[in-house]
Coordinates of C-alpha atoms in Angstrom, one line a residue:
X6 CA -28.6 15.5 1.3
X7 CA -31.0 12.5 1.0
X8 CA -30.2 9.9 3.7
X9 CA -30.2 7.1 1.1
X10 CA -27.3 8.6 -0.9
X11 CA -24.4 6.1 -0.8
X12 CA -21.1 7.1 0.7
X13 CA -17.6 6.3 -0.4
X14 CA -14.8 5.2 1.9
X15 CA -13.4 8.7 2.3
X16 CA -16.9 10.1 3.0
X17 CA -17.5 7.5 5.7
X18 CA -14.2 8.2 7.4
X19 CA -14.7 12.0 7.4
X20 CA -18.4 11.6 8.5
X21 CA -17.2 9.5 11.5
X22 CA -14.5 12.1 12.3
X23 CA -17.1 14.9 12.1
X24 CA -19.7 13.1 14.2
X25 CA -22.1 12.9 11.2
X26 CA -24.0 10.2 9.6
X27 CA -23.1 11.3 6.1
X28 CA -21.2 14.1 4.4
X29 CA -21.4 15.4 0.8
X30 CA -18.5 16.3 -1.6
X31 CA -17.8 20.0 -1.4
X32 CA -19.0 20.3 2.2
X33 CA -16.7 21.9 4.8
X34 CA -16.8 19.8 8.0
X35 CA -14.9 20.0 11.2
X36 CA -13.1 16.7 11.8
X37 CA -11.3 15.3 14.8
X38 CA -8.3 13.3 13.7
X39 CA -7.0 10.1 15.1
X40 CA -3.4 11.2 14.6
X41 CA -1.5 14.3 13.4
X42 CA 1.9 13.6 11.8
X43 CA 4.6 16.0 10.8
X44 CA 8.4 16.2 10.1
X45 CA 11.3 18.3 11.3
X46 CA 11.8 20.7 8.4
X47 CA 8.8 22.9 9.4
X48 CA 9.3 22.9 13.1
X49 CA 11.6 26.0 13.5
X50 CA 8.6 27.9 12.0
X51 CA 6.1 26.0 14.1
X52 CA 8.1 26.7 17.3
X53 CA 8.2 30.5 16.5
X54 CA 4.4 30.4 16.0
X55 CA 3.8 28.6 19.2
X56 CA 5.9 31.2 21.1
X57 CA 4.0 34.1 19.4
X58 CA 0.6 32.8 20.6
X59 CA 1.9 31.6 24.0
X60 CA 1.0 28.0 23.5
X61 CA 2.7 25.5 25.9
X62 CA 0.7 22.3 25.2
X63 CA -1.2 20.4 22.6
X64 CA -4.8 19.5 22.9
X65 CA -4.1 15.7 22.6
X66 CA -0.4 15.1 22.7
X67 CA -0.9 11.4 22.4
X68 CA -2.2 12.0 18.9
X69 CA 0.9 13.8 17.8
X70 CA 3.5 11.9 15.8
X71 CA 6.7 13.9 15.1
X72 CA 9.4 12.3 12.9
X73 CA 12.9 13.4 11.9
X74 CA 13.0 11.9 8.4
X75 CA 14.3 14.5 6.0
X76 CA 17.6 15.0 7.7
X77 CA 18.7 11.7 9.3
X78 CA 22.3 12.9 9.6
X79 CA 23.0 16.6 10.3
X80 CA 26.2 17.7 8.6
X81 CA 28.7 20.1 10.2
X82 CA 27.6 23.6 9.7
X83 CA 24.0 22.7 8.8
X84 CA 21.1 24.1 10.8
X85 CA 19.6 20.6 11.1
X86 CA 21.4 19.5 14.2
X87 CA 19.9 22.5 16.1
X88 CA 16.5 21.5 14.8
X89 CA 17.0 17.9 16.1
X90 CA 18.0 19.3 19.5
X91 CA 15.0 21.6 19.5
X92 CA 12.5 18.9 18.7
X93 CA 13.9 16.5 21.4
X94 CA 13.3 19.3 23.9
X95 CA 10.0 20.4 22.6
X96 CA 8.5 16.9 22.5
X97 CA 9.5 16.4 26.1
X98 CA 8.0 19.8 27.2
X99 CA 4.8 19.1 25.3
X100 CA 4.4 15.5 26.4
X101 CA 4.7 14.0 22.9
X102 CA 5.7 10.3 23.4
X103 CA 5.4 9.5 19.7
X104 CA 8.7 11.2 18.7
X105 CA 10.9 9.3 16.3
X106 CA 14.4 10.6 15.9
X107 CA 17.0 10.5 13.1
X108 CA 17.2 7.2 11.1
X109 CA 13.9 5.8 12.5
X110 CA 12.4 6.1 9.0
X111 CA 9.9 8.1 7.0
X112 CA 6.6 9.2 8.6
X113 CA 4.8 7.1 5.9
X114 CA 6.4 3.9 7.2
X115 CA 6.3 4.8 10.9
X116 CA 2.5 5.2 10.6
X117 CA 1.9 1.7 9.1
X118 CA 4.8 -0.2 10.7
X119 CA 3.9 0.9 14.2
X120 CA 0.2 0.5 13.9
X121 CA -0.9 4.1 14.0
X122 CA -2.6 3.9 10.6
X123 CA -5.5 1.5 10.7
X124 CA -8.7 0.9 8.7
X125 CA -11.1 3.8 9.1
X126 CA -8.7 6.1 10.8
X127 CA -8.1 9.8 9.8
X128 CA -4.6 11.3 9.8
X129 CA -3.9 14.9 9.3
X130 CA -0.4 15.4 7.8
X131 CA 1.9 17.9 6.2
X132 CA 2.3 15.9 2.9
X133 CA 0.1 14.5 0.3
X134 CA 2.3 11.5 -0.4
X135 CA 1.4 10.1 3.1
X136 CA -1.7 8.8 1.2
X137 CA 0.4 5.6 1.2
X138 CA -1.4 4.8 4.5
X139 CA -4.5 4.1 2.4
X140 CA -3.0 0.7 1.8
X141 CA -4.4 -0.3 5.2
X142 CA -7.6 1.7 4.8
X143 CA -6.5 4.9 6.6
X144 CA -7.3 8.3 5.1
X145 CA -4.6 11.0 4.9
X146 CA -5.7 14.6 4.7
X147 CA -2.7 16.9 3.9
X148 CA -2.7 20.5 5.1
X149 CA 1.0 21.6 4.8
X150 CA 1.9 24.1 7.5
X151 CA -1.7 24.3 8.8
X152 CA -0.9 21.0 10.5
X153 CA -0.1 23.0 13.7
X154 CA -3.8 23.9 14.0
X155 CA -5.2 20.4 14.7
X156 CA -2.3 19.8 17.2
X157 CA -3.5 22.8 19.2
X158 CA -7.3 22.3 18.7
X159 CA -7.8 18.5 18.1
X160 CA -9.9 19.4 15.1
X161 CA -9.7 21.1 11.7
X162 CA -11.9 21.8 8.8
X163 CA -11.9 19.6 5.8
X164 CA -13.5 20.1 2.4
X165 CA -15.0 16.7 1.6
X166 CA -13.4 15.5 -1.7
X167 CA -15.2 13.9 -4.5
X168 CA -14.1 10.3 -5.2
X169 CA -12.8 8.8 -8.4
X170 CA -12.8 5.0 -8.4
X171 CA -10.0 3.0 -10.2
X172 CA -10.8 -0.6 -10.9
X173 CA -7.6 -2.7 -11.3
X174 CA -7.9 -5.8 -13.5
X175 CA -5.4 -8.2 -15.1
X176 CA -2.0 -9.2 -13.8
X177 CA 1.3 -7.3 -13.8
X178 CA 3.6 -8.6 -16.6
X179 CA 7.2 -9.8 -16.0
X180 CA 9.4 -6.9 -14.8
X181 CA 6.6 -4.5 -14.2
X182 CA 5.6 -3.1 -10.8
X183 CA 3.0 -0.9 -9.2
X184 CA 5.3 2.1 -9.7
X185 CA 4.9 1.6 -13.5
X186 CA 1.1 1.6 -13.0
X187 CA 1.0 4.9 -11.1
X188 CA 3.3 6.6 -13.5
X189 CA 0.9 5.6 -16.3
X190 CA -2.0 7.0 -14.3
X191 CA -0.2 10.3 -13.6
X192 CA 0.6 10.5 -17.4
X193 CA -3.1 10.0 -18.3
X194 CA -4.6 12.4 -15.8
X195 CA -2.2 15.0 -14.2
X196 CA -2.4 17.6 -17.0
X197 CA -6.1 17.1 -17.6
X198 CA -6.9 17.8 -13.9
X199 CA -9.3 14.7 -13.8
X200 CA -8.6 14.1 -10.1
X201 CA -8.5 17.7 -8.8
X202 CA -10.1 17.9 -5.3
X203 CA -10.7 14.1 -5.4
X204 CA -9.8 11.1 -3.4
X205 CA -8.7 8.3 -5.6
X206 CA -10.2 5.0 -4.5
X207 CA -8.5 1.8 -5.8
X208 CA -10.1 -1.6 -5.9
X209 CA -10.9 -4.4 -8.3
X210 CA -9.9 -8.0 -8.6
X211 CA -6.2 -7.3 -9.4
X212 CA -5.7 -5.6 -6.0
X213 CA -5.3 -8.9 -4.3
X214 CA -2.2 -9.6 -6.4
X215 CA -0.4 -6.5 -5.2
X216 CA 1.8 -6.7 -2.1
X217 CA 1.3 -4.2 0.7
X218 CA 4.6 -2.6 -0.3
X219 CA 3.4 -2.2 -4.0
X220 CA 0.1 -0.8 -2.8
X221 CA 1.9 1.9 -0.7
X222 CA 4.1 2.7 -3.7
X223 CA 1.0 3.4 -5.9
X224 CA -0.7 5.5 -3.2
X225 CA 2.3 7.5 -2.3
X226 CA 2.6 8.8 -5.9
X227 CA -1.1 9.2 -6.7
X228 CA -0.9 12.7 -5.2
X229 CA 0.9 13.7 -8.4
X230 CA -2.2 13.2 -10.4
X231 CA -3.5 16.4 -8.7
X232 CA -5.7 14.5 -6.3
X233 CA -6.2 15.5 -2.7
X234 CA -5.6 12.0 -1.3
X235 CA -6.0 8.3 -2.1
X236 CA -7.1 5.0 -0.5
X237 CA -7.6 1.4 -1.3
X238 CA -10.2 -1.3 -0.5
X239 CA -9.1 -3.3 2.5
X240 CA -8.7 -7.1 2.0
X241 CA -7.5 -10.0 4.0
X242 CA -3.8 -9.3 3.2
X243 CA -4.2 -5.7 4.5
X244 CA -6.0 -6.9 7.7
X245 CA -3.4 -9.5 8.4
X246 CA -0.8 -6.7 8.3
X247 CA -2.8 -4.4 10.5
X248 CA -3.6 -7.1 13.1
X249 CA 0.1 -7.8 13.5
X250 CA 0.8 -4.2 14.4
X251 CA -2.3 -2.7 15.9
X252 CA -1.3 -3.7 19.4
X253 CA -4.9 -3.8 20.5
X254 CA -5.9 -0.4 19.1
X255 CA -9.4 -0.5 17.7
X256 CA -10.2 0.0 14.0
X257 CA -13.3 0.0 11.7
X258 CA -13.1 -1.2 8.1
X259 CA -14.9 1.2 5.8
X260 CA -16.3 0.1 2.5
X261 CA -18.0 2.1 -0.2
X262 CA -21.7 1.7 -0.5
X263 CA -23.0 0.0 -3.7
X264 CA -24.7 3.2 -4.6
X265 CA -21.8 5.5 -3.8
X266 CA -21.7 8.5 -6.1
X267 CA -18.3 8.6 -7.9
X268 CA -17.1 11.5 -9.9
X269 CA -15.7 8.9 -12.3
X270 CA -15.0 5.2 -12.5
X271 CA -11.9 4.1 -14.5
X272 CA -10.4 0.7 -15.3
X273 CA -6.7 -0.1 -15.6
X274 CA -5.6 -3.4 -17.1
X275 CA -2.3 -4.3 -15.4
X276 CA -1.5 -6.8 -18.2
X277 CA -1.2 -3.9 -20.7
X278 CA 1.6 -2.2 -18.8
X279 CA 5.3 -2.1 -19.6
X280 CA 8.3 -0.7 -17.7
X281 CA 7.9 3.1 -17.7
X282 CA 10.2 6.1 -17.4
X283 CA 9.0 9.5 -16.6
X284 CA 11.1 12.0 -18.5
X285 CA 11.8 15.5 -17.1
X286 CA 10.7 18.0 -16.3
X287 CA 7.0 17.1 -15.8
X288 CA 5.3 14.4 -13.7
X289 CA 3.1 13.5 -16.7
X290 CA 6.0 12.6 -19.0
X291 CA 5.9 8.8 -18.6
X292 CA 6.9 6.8 -21.7
X293 CA 7.8 3.2 -22.4
X294 CA 11.4 2.5 -21.4
X295 CA 12.2 1.7 -25.0
X296 CA 11.6 5.4 -25.9
X297 CA 14.5 6.6 -23.8
X298 CA 16.7 3.4 -23.6
X299 CA 20.4 4.2 -24.3
X300 CA 20.6 7.6 -22.7
X301 CA 23.7 7.8 -20.6
X302 CA 23.2 8.3 -16.9
X303 CA 25.5 9.6 -14.1
X304 CA 23.5 8.7 -11.0
X305 CA 20.9 6.1 -10.0
X306 CA 18.9 6.1 -6.7
X307 CA 16.4 3.7 -5.1
X308 CA 14.5 5.4 -2.3
X309 CA 11.9 8.1 -1.4
X310 CA 8.5 7.5 0.1
X311 CA 7.5 6.0 -3.3
X312 CA 9.9 3.0 -3.3
X313 CA 11.9 2.5 -0.1
X314 CA 10.2 -0.6 1.3
X315 CA 11.5 -4.1 1.5
X316 CA 10.0 -5.2 -1.8
X317 CA 11.8 -2.3 -3.5
X318 CA 15.1 -3.4 -1.9
X319 CA 14.4 -7.0 -3.2
X320 CA 13.7 -5.7 -6.6
X321 CA 16.9 -3.7 -6.9
X322 CA 18.9 -6.7 -5.5
X323 CA 17.3 -9.0 -8.1
X324 CA 19.0 -7.0 -10.8
X325 CA 22.2 -6.2 -9.0
X326 CA 23.1 -9.6 -7.5
X327 CA 26.4 -10.8 -9.0
X328 CA 26.7 -7.6 -11.1
X329 CA 28.6 -4.3 -10.8
X330 CA 27.2 -0.9 -11.5
X331 CA 28.9 0.9 -14.4
X332 CA 32.1 2.7 -13.5
X333 CA 30.8 6.2 -14.3
X334 CA 27.6 5.8 -12.3
X335 CA 27.0 6.6 -8.6
X336 CA 24.2 4.7 -7.1
X337 CA 22.4 5.3 -3.7
X338 CA 20.0 3.0 -1.9
X339 CA 17.9 4.5 0.9
X340 CA 15.8 2.0 3.0
X341 CA 12.7 3.6 4.2
X342 CA 12.9 2.7 7.9
X343 CA 15.0 0.9 10.5
X344 CA 12.7 -2.1 10.0
X345 CA 13.3 -2.2 6.3
X346 CA 17.0 -1.7 6.8
X347 CA 17.2 -4.6 9.3
X348 CA 15.1 -6.9 7.1
X349 CA 17.3 -6.1 4.1
X350 CA 20.3 -6.9 6.2
X351 CA 18.9 -10.3 7.3
X352 CA 18.2 -11.2 3.7
X353 CA 21.7 -10.3 2.6
X354 CA 20.5 -7.5 0.3
X355 CA 22.8 -4.8 1.8
X356 CA 25.7 -7.1 0.9
X357 CA 24.4 -7.4 -2.7
X358 CA 24.3 -3.6 -2.9
X359 CA 27.7 -3.1 -1.5
X360 CA 29.3 -5.7 -3.8
X361 CA 27.6 -4.1 -6.8
X362 CA 29.2 -0.8 -5.9
X363 CA 26.2 1.0 -4.5
X364 CA 26.1 3.2 -1.4
X365 CA 23.6 2.3 1.2
X366 CA 22.3 5.3 3.2
X367 CA 20.7 5.4 6.6
X368 CA 16.8 5.4 6.6
X369 CA 15.4 8.7 5.5
X370 CA 14.3 10.9 2.7
X371 CA 17.9 11.5 1.7
X372 CA 18.4 11.8 -2.1
X373 CA 14.8 12.5 -3.1
X374 CA 14.9 16.2 -1.9
X375 CA 18.6 16.7 -2.7
X376 CA 19.9 16.4 0.9
X377 CA 22.3 13.8 -0.3
X378 CA 23.4 12.7 -3.8
X379 CA 23.3 16.3 -5.2
X380 CA 23.4 16.6 -9.0
X381 CA 25.7 19.0 -10.7
X382 CA 26.1 20.5 -14.1
X383 CA 24.2 18.5 -16.7
X384 CA 24.1 15.3 -14.8
X385 CA 21.5 12.7 -15.8
X386 CA 19.9 10.6 -13.1
X387 CA 17.3 7.8 -13.0
X388 CA 15.6 7.3 -9.7
X389 CA 12.5 6.1 -7.8
X390 CA 12.0 9.6 -6.4
X391 CA 8.8 11.5 -6.3
X392 CA 9.8 14.6 -8.4
X393 CA 11.7 15.4 -11.6
X394 CA 11.4 19.1 -11.9
X395 CA 14.6 21.1 -12.8
X396 CA 16.7 21.9 -9.7
X397 CA 15.0 19.4 -7.5
X398 CA 18.3 17.6 -6.7
X399 CA 20.8 20.4 -7.3
X400 CA 21.7 21.8 -10.7
X401 CA 18.9 23.3 -12.8
X402 CA 20.7 21.9 -15.8
X403 CA 20.5 18.3 -14.5
X404 CA 17.9 15.9 -15.7
X405 CA 15.9 13.5 -13.4
X406 CA 14.1 10.5 -14.8
X407 CA 11.6 8.5 -12.7
X408 CA 11.2 4.7 -12.8
X409 CA 10.7 1.5 -10.8
X410 CA 13.5 -0.1 -8.8
X411 CA 13.9 -2.7 -11.5
X412 CA 14.5 -0.1 -14.2
X413 CA 16.7 2.1 -11.9
X414 CA 19.0 -0.9 -11.0
X415 CA 19.2 -2.1 -14.6
X416 CA 20.2 1.3 -15.8
X417 CA 22.9 1.6 -13.1
X418 CA 24.4 -1.7 -14.4
X419 CA 24.1 -0.7 -18.0
X420 CA 25.3 2.9 -17.4
X421 CA 22.4 4.1 -19.5
X422 CA 18.6 3.9 -19.3
X423 CA 17.8 0.3 -19.8
X424 CA 14.9 -2.1 -20.0
X425 CA 15.2 -4.3 -16.8
X426 CA 13.6 -7.4 -18.3
X427 CA 16.7 -8.9 -20.0
X428 CA 18.6 -8.6 -16.7
X429 CA 15.8 -10.1 -14.7
X430 CA 15.4 -13.2 -17.0
X431 CA 15.7 -16.3 -14.9
X432 CA 15.8 -14.3 -11.6
X433 CA 12.2 -13.8 -10.7

């Protein structure tokens, strides 16, 4: 490849991790990660595999980050309590100091809140939604159950993705969030396969208007476009966040070269967005809330790695403050981490939720994968979850709609899918 060919952010991070000057899309390169992160659900299988090969140590245990985030509370009779016990013992035996037990929070938030994810760093993980770390300029490469390999070898192969650039312009209208933006992007590109084997790189003048929480929400759901991963330009707001948490760990801000070769460059005007609802059973079914307003709901939930941060708690509280959820609706709120939970408590948000009739759960994945808040029969829910396929949260006859925290909270109050803007008037 000619030395003058420009590199994208993802290419630069992978080149550094591979000990190369440059890498090209489609190349397979051996990369050394800065961290490897995984969750508890896969560890019974990992432990069996470790025993089969006789492995008793990791190559670089200080790089391992193991988090119990899907099962923050192990119910009587469930296998999860045994998994929690096993992981506590295994991390001691393998010298893994970065073990975060039940109710600490999701891996996504642990990585950014505790300064593991930093500009230019490479993280191997077991989940594509961990692309949320791209809000601080870190690159997530998901590899599902193969994540055990880099723990043992301190390296793994990566197919260098192409990069699609999305330029953000304009300003978010009243009552619209980054979640509405990413639902529109998924609608436009998931079925077409525009982003397959790509890293989606976000930038543009509108990026500066988005909070770190909103940026993470966008990146956490971008995986559902069919992309491999996603990342954002790093600006002063992101660097301020990193500097408060890096604890002296080094980092290197990577920026795409002016002549970087993009697979495509797209522009999204935030000012043209409206509150969106993604109708089941596909990720690409986003429509204007007006199209489905009035449909009765049985359950509402704010949580998941898409929308479980402090801004999301504030958004739900802005609607719920001084109101009650409809009598026939069950509502759950899942803060994403202990830090989010504590901050929400200090701001009085947990009191708002309780007085509105919502149930606040401990930090964790909780309702998104159906661990709590199971749907039955033909229940209809509206949530900030990541998925809406049939059977995701219980009954295969149930219907799951995806929306922003504003829209979910407004629907909980109305008892039916509702536009949040009338309930937000005078509150923002």
